[in-house]
PDB file of C-alpha atoms and ligand atoms in Angstrom:
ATOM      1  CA  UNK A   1      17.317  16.536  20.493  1.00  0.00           C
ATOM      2  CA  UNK A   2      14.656  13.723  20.665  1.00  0.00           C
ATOM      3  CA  UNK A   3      13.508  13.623  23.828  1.00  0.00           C
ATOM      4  CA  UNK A   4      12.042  10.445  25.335  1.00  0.00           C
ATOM      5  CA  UNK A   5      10.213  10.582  28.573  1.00  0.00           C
ATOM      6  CA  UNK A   6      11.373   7.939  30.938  1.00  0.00           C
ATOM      7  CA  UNK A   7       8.981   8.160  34.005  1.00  0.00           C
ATOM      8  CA  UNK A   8       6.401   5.456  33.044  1.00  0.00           C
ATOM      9  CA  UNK A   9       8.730   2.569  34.226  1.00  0.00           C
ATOM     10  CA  UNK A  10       8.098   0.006  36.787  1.00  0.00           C
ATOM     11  CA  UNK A  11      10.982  -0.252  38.186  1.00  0.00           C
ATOM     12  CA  UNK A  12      10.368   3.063  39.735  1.00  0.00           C
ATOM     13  CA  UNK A  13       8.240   2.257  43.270  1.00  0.00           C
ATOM     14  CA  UNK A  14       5.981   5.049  42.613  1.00  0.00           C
ATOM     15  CA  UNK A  15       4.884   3.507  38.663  1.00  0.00           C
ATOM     16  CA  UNK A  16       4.686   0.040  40.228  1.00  0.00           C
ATOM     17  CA  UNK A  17       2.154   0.967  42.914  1.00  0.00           C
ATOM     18  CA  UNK A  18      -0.117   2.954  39.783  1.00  0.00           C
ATOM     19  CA  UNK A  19       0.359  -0.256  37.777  1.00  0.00           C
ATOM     20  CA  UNK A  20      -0.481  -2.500  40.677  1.00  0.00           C
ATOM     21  CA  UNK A  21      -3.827  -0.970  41.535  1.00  0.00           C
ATOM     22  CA  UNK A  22      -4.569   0.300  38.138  1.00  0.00           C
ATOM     23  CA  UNK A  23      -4.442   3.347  38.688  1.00  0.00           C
ATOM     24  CA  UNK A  24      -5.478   4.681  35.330  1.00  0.00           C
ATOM     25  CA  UNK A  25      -5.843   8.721  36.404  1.00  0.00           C
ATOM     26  CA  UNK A  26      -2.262   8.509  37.565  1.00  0.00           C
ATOM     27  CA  UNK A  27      -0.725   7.112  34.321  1.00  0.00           C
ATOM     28  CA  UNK A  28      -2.540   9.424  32.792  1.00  0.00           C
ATOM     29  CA  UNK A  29      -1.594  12.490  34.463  1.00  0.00           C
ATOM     30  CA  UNK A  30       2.451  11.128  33.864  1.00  0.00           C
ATOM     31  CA  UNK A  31       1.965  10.693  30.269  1.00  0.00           C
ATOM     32  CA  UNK A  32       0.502  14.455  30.108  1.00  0.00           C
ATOM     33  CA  UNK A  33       3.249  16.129  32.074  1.00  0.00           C
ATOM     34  CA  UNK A  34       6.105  14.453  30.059  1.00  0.00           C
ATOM     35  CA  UNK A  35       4.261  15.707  26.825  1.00  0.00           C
ATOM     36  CA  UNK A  36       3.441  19.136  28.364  1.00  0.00           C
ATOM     37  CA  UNK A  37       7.203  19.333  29.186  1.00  0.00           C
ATOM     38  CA  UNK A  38       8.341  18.596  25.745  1.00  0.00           C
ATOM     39  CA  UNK A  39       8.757  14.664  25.468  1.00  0.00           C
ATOM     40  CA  UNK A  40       8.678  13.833  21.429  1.00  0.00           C
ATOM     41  CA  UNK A  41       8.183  10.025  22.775  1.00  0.00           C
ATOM     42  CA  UNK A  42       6.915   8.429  25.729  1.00  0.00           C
ATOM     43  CA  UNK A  43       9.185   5.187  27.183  1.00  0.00           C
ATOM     44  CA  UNK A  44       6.677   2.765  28.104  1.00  0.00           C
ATOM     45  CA  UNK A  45       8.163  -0.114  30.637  1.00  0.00           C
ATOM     46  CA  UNK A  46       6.736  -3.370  32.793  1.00  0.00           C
ATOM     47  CA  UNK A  47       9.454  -4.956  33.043  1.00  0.00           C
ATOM     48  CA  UNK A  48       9.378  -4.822  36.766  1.00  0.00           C
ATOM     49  CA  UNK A  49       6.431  -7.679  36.915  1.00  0.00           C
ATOM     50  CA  UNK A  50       8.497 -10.962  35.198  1.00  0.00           C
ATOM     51  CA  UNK A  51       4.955 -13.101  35.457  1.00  0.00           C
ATOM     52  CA  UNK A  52       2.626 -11.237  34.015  1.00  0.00           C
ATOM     53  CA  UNK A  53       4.771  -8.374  31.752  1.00  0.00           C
ATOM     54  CA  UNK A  54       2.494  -8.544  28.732  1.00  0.00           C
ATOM     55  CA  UNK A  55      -0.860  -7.960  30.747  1.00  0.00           C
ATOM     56  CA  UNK A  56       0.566  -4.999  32.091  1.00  0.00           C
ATOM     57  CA  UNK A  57       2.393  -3.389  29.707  1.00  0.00           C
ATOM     58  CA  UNK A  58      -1.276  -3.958  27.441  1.00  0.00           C
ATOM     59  CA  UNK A  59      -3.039  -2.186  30.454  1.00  0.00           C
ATOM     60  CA  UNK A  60      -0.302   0.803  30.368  1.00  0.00           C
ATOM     61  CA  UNK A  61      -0.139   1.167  26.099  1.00  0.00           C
ATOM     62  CA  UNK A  62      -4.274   1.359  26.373  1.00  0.00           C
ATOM     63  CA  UNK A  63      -4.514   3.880  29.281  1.00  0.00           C
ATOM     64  CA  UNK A  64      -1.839   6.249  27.118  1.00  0.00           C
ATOM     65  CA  UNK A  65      -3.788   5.898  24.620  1.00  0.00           C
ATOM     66  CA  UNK A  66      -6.473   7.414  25.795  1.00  0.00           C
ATOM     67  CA  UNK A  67      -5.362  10.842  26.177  1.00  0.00           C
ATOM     68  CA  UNK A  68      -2.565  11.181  23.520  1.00  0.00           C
ATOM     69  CA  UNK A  69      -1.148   9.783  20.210  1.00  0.00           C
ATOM     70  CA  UNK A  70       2.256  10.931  20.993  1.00  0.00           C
ATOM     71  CA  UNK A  71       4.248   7.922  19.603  1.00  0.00           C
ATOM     72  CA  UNK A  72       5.912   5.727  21.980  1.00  0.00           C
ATOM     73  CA  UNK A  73       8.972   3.823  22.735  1.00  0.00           C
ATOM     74  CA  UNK A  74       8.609   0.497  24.362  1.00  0.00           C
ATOM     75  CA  UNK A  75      11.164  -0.914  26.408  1.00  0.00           C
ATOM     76  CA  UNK A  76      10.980  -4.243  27.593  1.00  0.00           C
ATOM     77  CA  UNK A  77      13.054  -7.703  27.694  1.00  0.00           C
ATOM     78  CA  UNK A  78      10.043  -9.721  26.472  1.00  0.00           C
ATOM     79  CA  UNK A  79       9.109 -10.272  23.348  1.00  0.00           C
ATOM     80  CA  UNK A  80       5.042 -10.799  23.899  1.00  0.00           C
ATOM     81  CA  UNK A  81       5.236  -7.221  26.053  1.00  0.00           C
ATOM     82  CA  UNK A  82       7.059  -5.627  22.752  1.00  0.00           C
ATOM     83  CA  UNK A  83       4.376  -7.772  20.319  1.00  0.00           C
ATOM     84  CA  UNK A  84       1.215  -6.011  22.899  1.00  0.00           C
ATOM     85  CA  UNK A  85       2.861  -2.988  23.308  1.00  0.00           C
ATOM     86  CA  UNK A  86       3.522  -2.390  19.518  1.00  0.00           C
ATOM     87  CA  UNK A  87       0.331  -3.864  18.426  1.00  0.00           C
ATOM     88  CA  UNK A  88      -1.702  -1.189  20.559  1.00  0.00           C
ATOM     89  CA  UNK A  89       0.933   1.958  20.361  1.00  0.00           C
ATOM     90  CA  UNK A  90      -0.002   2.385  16.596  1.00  0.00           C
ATOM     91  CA  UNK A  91       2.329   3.838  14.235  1.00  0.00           C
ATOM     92  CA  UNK A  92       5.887   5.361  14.291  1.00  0.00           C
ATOM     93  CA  UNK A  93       6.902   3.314  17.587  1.00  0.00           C
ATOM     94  CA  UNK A  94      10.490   2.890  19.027  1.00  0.00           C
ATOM     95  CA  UNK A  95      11.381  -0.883  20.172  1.00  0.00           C
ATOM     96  CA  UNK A  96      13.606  -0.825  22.679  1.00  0.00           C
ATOM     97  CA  UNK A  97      15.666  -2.867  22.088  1.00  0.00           C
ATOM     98  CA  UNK A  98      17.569  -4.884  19.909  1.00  0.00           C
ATOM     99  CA  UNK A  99      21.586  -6.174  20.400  1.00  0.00           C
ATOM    100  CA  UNK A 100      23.845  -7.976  19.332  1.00  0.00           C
ATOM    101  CA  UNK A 101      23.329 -11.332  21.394  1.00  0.00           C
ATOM    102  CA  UNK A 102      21.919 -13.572  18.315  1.00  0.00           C
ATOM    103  CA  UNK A 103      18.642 -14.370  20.091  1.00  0.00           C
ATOM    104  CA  UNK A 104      17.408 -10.981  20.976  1.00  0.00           C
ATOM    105  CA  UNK A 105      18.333 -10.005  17.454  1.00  0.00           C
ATOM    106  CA  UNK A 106      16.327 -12.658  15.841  1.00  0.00           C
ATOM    107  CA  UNK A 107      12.917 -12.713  17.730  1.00  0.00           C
ATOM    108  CA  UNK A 108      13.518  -8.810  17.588  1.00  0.00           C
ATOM    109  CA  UNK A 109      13.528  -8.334  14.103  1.00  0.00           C
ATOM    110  CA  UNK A 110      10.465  -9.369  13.054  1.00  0.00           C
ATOM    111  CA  UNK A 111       8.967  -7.102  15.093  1.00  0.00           C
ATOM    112  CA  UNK A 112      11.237  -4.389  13.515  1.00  0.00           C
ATOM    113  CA  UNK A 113       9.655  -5.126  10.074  1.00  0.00           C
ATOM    114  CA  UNK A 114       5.907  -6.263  11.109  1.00  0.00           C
ATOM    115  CA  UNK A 115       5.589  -2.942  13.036  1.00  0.00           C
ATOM    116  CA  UNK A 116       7.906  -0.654  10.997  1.00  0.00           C
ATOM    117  CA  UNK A 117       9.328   0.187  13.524  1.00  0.00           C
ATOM    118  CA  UNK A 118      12.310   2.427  14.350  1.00  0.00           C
ATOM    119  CA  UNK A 119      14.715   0.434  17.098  1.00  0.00           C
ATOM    120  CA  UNK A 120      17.264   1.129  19.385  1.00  0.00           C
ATOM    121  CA  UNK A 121      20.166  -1.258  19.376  1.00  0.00           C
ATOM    122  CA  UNK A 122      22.103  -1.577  22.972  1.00  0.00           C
ATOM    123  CA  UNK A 123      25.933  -2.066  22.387  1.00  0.00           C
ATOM    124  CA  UNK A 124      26.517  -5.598  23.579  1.00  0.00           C
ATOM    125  CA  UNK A 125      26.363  -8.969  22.375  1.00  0.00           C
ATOM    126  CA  UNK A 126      26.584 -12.332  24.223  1.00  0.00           C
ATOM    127  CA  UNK A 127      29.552 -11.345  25.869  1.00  0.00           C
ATOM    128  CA  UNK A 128      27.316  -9.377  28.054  1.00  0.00           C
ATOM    129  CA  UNK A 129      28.276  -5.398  28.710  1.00  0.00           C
ATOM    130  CA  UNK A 130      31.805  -4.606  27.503  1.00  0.00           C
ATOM    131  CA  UNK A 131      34.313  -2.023  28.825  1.00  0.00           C
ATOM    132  CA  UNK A 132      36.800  -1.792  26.015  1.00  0.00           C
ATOM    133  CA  UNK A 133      36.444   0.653  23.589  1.00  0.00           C
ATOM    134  CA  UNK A 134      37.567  -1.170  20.830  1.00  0.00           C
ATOM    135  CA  UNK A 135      35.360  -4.388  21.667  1.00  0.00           C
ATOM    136  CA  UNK A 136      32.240  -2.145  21.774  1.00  0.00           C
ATOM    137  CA  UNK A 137      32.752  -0.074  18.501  1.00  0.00           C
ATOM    138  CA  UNK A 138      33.424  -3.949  17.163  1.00  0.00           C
ATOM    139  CA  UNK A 139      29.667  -5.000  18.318  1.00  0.00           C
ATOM    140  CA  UNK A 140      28.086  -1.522  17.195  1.00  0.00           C
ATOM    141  CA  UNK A 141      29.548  -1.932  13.387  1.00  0.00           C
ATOM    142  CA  UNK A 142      28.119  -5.774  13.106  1.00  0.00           C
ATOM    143  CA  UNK A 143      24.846  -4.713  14.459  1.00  0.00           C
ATOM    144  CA  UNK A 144      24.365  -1.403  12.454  1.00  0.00           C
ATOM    145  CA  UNK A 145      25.828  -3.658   9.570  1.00  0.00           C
ATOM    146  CA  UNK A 146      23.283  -6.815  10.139  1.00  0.00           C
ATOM    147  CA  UNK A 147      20.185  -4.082  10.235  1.00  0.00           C
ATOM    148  CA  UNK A 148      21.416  -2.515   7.283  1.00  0.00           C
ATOM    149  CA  UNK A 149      21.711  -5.850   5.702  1.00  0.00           C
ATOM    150  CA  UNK A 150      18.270  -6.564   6.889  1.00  0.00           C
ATOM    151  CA  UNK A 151      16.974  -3.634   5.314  1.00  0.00           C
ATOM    152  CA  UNK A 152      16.092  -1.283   8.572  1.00  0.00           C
ATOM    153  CA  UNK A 153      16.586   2.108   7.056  1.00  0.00           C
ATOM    154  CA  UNK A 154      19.534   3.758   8.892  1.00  0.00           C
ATOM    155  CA  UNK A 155      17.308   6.746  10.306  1.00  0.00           C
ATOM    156  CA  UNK A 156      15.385   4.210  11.949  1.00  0.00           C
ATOM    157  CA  UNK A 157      18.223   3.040  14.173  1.00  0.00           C
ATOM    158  CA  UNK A 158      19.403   3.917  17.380  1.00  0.00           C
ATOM    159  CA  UNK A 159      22.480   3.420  18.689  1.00  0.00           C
ATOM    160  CA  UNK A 160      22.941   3.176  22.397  1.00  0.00           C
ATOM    161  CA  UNK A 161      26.149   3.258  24.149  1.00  0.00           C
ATOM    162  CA  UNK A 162      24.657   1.723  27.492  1.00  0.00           C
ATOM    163  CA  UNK A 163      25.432   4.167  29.822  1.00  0.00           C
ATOM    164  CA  UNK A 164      26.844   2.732  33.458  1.00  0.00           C
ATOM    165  CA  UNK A 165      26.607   4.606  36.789  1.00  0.00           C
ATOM    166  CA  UNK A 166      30.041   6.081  36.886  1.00  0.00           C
ATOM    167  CA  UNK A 167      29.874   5.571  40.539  1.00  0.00           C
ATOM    168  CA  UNK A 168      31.022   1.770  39.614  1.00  0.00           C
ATOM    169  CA  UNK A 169      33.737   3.000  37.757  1.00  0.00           C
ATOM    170  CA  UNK A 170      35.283   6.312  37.022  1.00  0.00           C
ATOM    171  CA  UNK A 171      35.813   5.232  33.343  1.00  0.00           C
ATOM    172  CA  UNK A 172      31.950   4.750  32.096  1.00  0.00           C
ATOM    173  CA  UNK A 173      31.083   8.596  31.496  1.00  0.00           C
ATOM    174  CA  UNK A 174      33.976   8.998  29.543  1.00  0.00           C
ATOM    175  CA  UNK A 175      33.962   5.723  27.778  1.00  0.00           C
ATOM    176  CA  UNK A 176      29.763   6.374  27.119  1.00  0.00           C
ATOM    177  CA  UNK A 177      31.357   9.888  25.513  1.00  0.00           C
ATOM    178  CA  UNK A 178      34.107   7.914  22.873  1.00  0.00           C
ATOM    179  CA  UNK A 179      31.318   6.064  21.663  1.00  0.00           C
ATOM    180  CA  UNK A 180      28.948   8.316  20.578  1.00  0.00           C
ATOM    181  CA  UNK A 181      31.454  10.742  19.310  1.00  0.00           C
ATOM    182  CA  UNK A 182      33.173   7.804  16.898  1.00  0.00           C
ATOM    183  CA  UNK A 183      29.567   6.082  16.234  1.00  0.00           C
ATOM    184  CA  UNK A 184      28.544  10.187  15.183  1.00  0.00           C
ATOM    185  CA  UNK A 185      31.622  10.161  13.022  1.00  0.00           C
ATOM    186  CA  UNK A 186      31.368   6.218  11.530  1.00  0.00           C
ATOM    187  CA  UNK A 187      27.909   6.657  10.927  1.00  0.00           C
ATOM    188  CA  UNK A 188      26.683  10.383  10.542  1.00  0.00           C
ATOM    189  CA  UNK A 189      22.952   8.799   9.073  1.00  0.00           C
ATOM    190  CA  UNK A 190      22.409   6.852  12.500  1.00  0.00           C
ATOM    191  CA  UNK A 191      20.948   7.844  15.541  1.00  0.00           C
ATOM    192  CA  UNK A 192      22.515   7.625  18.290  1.00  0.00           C
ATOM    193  CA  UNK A 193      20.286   7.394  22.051  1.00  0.00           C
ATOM    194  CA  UNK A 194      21.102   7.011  25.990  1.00  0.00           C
ATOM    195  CA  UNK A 195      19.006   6.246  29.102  1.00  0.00           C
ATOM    196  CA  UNK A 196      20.810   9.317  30.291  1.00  0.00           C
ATOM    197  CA  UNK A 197      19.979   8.472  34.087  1.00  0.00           C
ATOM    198  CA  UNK A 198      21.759   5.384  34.532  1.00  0.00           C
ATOM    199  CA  UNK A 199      25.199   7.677  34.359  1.00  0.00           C
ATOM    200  CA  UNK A 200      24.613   8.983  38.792  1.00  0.00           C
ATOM    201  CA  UNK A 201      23.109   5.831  40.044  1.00  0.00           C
ATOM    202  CA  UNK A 202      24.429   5.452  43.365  1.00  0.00           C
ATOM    203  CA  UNK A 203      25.535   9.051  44.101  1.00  0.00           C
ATOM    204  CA  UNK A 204      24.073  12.318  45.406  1.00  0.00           C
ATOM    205  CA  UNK A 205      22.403  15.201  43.495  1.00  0.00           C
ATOM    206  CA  UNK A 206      21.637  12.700  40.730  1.00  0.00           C
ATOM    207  CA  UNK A 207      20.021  16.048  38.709  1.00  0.00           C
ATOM    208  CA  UNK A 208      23.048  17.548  38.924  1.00  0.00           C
ATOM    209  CA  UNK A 209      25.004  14.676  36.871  1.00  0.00           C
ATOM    210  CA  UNK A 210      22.319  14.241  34.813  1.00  0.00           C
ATOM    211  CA  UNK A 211      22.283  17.724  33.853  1.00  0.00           C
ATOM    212  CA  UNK A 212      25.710  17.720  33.303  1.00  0.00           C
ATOM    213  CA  UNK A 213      26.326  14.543  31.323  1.00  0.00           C
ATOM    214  CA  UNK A 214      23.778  15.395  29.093  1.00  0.00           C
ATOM    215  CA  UNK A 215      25.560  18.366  27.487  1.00  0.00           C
ATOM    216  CA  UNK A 216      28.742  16.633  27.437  1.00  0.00           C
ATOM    217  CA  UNK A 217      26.696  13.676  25.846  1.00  0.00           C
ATOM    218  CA  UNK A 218      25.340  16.197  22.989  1.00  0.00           C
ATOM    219  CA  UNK A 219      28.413  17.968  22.262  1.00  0.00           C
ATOM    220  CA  UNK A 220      29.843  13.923  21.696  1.00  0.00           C
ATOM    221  CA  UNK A 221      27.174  13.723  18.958  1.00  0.00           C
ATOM    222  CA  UNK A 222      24.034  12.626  20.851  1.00  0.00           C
ATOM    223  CA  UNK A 223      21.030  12.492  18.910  1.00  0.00           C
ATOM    224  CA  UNK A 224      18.213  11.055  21.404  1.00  0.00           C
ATOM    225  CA  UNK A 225      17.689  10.752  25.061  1.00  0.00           C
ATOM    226  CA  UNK A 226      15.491   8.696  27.566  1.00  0.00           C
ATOM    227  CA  UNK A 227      15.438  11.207  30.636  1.00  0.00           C
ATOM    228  CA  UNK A 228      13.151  12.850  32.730  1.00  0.00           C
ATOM    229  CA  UNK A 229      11.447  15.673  30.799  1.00  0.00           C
ATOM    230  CA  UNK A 230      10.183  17.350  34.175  1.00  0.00           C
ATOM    231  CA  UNK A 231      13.813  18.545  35.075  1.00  0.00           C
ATOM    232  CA  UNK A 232      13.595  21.843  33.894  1.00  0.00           C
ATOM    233  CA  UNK A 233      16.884  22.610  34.315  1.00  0.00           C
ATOM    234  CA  UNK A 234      17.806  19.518  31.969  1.00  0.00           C
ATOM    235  CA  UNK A 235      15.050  20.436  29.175  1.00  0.00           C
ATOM    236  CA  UNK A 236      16.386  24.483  29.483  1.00  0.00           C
ATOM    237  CA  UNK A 237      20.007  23.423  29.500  1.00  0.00           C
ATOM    238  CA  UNK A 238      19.442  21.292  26.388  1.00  0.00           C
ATOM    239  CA  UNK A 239      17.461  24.037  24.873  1.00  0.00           C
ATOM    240  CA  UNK A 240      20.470  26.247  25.368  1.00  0.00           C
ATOM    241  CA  UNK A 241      22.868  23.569  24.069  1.00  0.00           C
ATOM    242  CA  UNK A 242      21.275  22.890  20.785  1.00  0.00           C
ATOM    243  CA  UNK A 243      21.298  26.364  20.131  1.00  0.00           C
ATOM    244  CA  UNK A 244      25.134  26.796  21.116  1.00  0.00           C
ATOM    245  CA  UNK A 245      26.281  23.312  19.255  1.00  0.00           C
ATOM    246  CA  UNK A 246      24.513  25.006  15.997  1.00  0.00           C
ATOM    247  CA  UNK A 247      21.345  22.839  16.040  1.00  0.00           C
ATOM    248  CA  UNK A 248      18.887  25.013  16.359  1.00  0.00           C
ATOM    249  CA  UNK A 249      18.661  27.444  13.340  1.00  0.00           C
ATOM    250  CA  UNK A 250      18.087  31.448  14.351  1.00  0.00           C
ATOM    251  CA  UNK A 251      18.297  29.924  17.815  1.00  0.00           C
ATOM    252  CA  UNK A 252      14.478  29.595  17.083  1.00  0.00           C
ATOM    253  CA  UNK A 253      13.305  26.682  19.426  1.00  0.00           C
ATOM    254  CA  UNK A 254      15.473  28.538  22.701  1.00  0.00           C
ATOM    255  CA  UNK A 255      13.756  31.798  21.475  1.00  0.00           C
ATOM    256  CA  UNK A 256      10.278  30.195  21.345  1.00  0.00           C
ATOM    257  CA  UNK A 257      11.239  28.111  24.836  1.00  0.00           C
ATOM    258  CA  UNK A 258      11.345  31.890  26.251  1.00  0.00           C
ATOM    259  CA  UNK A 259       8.683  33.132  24.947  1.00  0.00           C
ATOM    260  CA  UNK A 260       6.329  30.384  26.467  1.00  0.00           C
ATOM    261  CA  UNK A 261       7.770  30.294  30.022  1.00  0.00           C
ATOM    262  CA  UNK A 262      10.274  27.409  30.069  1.00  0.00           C
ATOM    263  CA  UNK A 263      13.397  29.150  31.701  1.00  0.00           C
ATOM    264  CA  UNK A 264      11.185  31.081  34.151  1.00  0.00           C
ATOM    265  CA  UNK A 265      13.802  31.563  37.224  1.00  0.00           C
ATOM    266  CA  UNK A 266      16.043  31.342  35.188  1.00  0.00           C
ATOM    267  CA  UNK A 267      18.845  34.203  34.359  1.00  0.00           C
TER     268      UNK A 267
HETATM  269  N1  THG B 301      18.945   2.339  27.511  1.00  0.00           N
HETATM  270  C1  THG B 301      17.766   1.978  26.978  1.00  0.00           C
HETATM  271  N2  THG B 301      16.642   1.876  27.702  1.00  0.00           N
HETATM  272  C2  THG B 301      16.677   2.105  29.031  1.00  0.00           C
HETATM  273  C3  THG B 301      17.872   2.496  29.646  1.00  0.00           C
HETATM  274  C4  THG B 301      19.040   2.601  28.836  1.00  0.00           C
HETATM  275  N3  THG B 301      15.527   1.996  29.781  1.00  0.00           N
HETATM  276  C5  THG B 301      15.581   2.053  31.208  1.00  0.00           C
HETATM  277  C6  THG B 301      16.645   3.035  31.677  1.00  0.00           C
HETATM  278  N4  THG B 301      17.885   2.780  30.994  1.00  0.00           N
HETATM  279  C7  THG B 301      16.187   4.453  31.431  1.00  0.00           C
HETATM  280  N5  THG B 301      15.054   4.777  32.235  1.00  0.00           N
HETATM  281  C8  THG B 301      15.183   5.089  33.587  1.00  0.00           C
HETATM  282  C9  THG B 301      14.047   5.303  34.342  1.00  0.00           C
HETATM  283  C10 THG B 301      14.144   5.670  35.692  1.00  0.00           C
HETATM  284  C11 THG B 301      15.377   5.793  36.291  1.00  0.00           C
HETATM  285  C12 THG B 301      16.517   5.582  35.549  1.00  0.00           C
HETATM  286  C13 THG B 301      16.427   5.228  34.205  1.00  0.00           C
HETATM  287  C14 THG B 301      15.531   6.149  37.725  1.00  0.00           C
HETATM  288  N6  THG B 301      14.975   5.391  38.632  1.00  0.00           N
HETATM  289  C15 THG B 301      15.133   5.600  40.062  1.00  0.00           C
HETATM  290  C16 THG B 301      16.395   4.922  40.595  1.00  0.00           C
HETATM  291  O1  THG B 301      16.875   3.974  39.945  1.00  0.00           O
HETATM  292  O2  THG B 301      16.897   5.316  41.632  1.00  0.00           O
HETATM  293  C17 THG B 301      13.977   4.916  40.751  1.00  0.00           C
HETATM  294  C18 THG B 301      13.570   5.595  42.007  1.00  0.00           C
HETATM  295  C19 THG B 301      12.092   5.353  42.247  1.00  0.00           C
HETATM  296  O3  THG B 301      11.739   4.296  42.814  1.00  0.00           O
HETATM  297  O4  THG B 301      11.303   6.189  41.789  1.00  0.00           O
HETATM  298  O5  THG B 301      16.200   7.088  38.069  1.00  0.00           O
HETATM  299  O6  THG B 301      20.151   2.940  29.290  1.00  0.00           O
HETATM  300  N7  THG B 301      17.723   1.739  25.657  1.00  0.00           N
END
């Protein structure tokens, strides 16, 4: 599993405080603990500040930067925050994201190629979000075939189902779950990705759906995550699942998780 730490996002209160006042120790210490934890990529987002996004998300990229080269993934609606933020994150970046709405997929692009970038394409086009099954596997074969078209290699792309709170409605876990298990079996070279904590906005013990979802998520196929890599419980159950799904060969990585303390109280 490719785990992508999600906690440096301004839309959480905490991150837009440490933003606000530049707090440059705080960020920091975040960007440490996700690595420490296991994070392969850090998610990088300003999106919370519409006026000045670029500014910010240059300030953020920089202070990472100074304590790690783990590659990161940045995640924004604006195209000047992706340009800073991909400019200053150096190689093997994530752009998150791309879709199928025809102007987010052309200024996007470019960026795909002048960064070499991989990219993770959201499942919806200018219809907006969709909540038919067929309709969405419809916009995920035009985009993966556009990007293939336009020479992105297919282990650079991400697919993302766009996972909804089920608490809106009953059917978006299980609809998330189709996707990725036919996109899996369509596309076996593509990646496939989720912001896995959209799925228990709005309902109690969000760890506990989180934790949940998730396996269901990688027995469906599930290739990449954007989740919070401090959960232990999360990063031990996902340890346990790769090794169970046959992903993890001699069970090495959940053997080596063990040794160096992960599942401690644990049984
Ligand atoms: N797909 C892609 N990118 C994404 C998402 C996705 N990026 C953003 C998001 N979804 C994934 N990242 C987060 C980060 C934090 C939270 C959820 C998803 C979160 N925030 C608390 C909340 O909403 O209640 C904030 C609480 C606080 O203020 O701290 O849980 O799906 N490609």
């Amino acid at each position: 599993m490719i785990i992508i730490g999600e906690l440096i996002n301004s839309t959480r209160k905490r991150i837009r405080a440490m933003i606000e006042q530049r707090d440059t120790e705080a960020i920091k210490d975040i960007a440490l603990k996700q690595i420490e934890a296991g994070a392969d990529y850090l998610d990088v987002n300003a999106g919370a500040f519409v006026a000045n996004e670029p500014e910010h998300m240059e300030w953020l990229v920089k202070t990472i930067r100074s304590v790690t080269e783990i590659p990161l993934c940045i995640d924004s609606p604006s195209y000047e925050a992706l340009d800073v933020g991909l400019r200053l994150a150096g190689p093997n970046a994530i752009i998150n994201s791309i879709s199928g709405e025809p102007e987010r997929y052309e200024k996007v692009l470019p960026l795909v190629r002048k960064y070499e970038a991989s990219v993770i394409a959201l499942s919806m086009d200018e219809r907006g979000l969709l909540d038919d099954e067929e309709q969405i596997l419809g916009v995920i074969d035009r985009l993966i075939g556009r990007l293939k078209d336009d020479q992105v290699p297919a282990e650079r792309i991400y697919i993302d189902p766009l996972i909804r709170p089920v608490s809106t409605n009953t059917i978006y876990g299980k609809l998330a779950l189709r996707t990725l298990r036919e996109v899996t079996r369509r596309y076996p070279d593509v990646r496939t990705s989720c912001g896995l904590s959209n799925v228990s906005y709005g309902l109690p013990k969000r760890k506990l759906l989180n934790q949940t979802f998730m396996i269901t998520a990688m027995a469906s196929g599930l290739k990449a995550a954007i989740l919070d890599p401090l959960d232990k419980q999360l990063m031990a159950n996902i340890a346990a699942a790769e090794a169970l799904l046959g992903e993890d060969e001699f069970c090495m990585r959940y053997l080596e998780a063990d040794r160096s303390g992960r599942f401690e109280g644990l049984t």
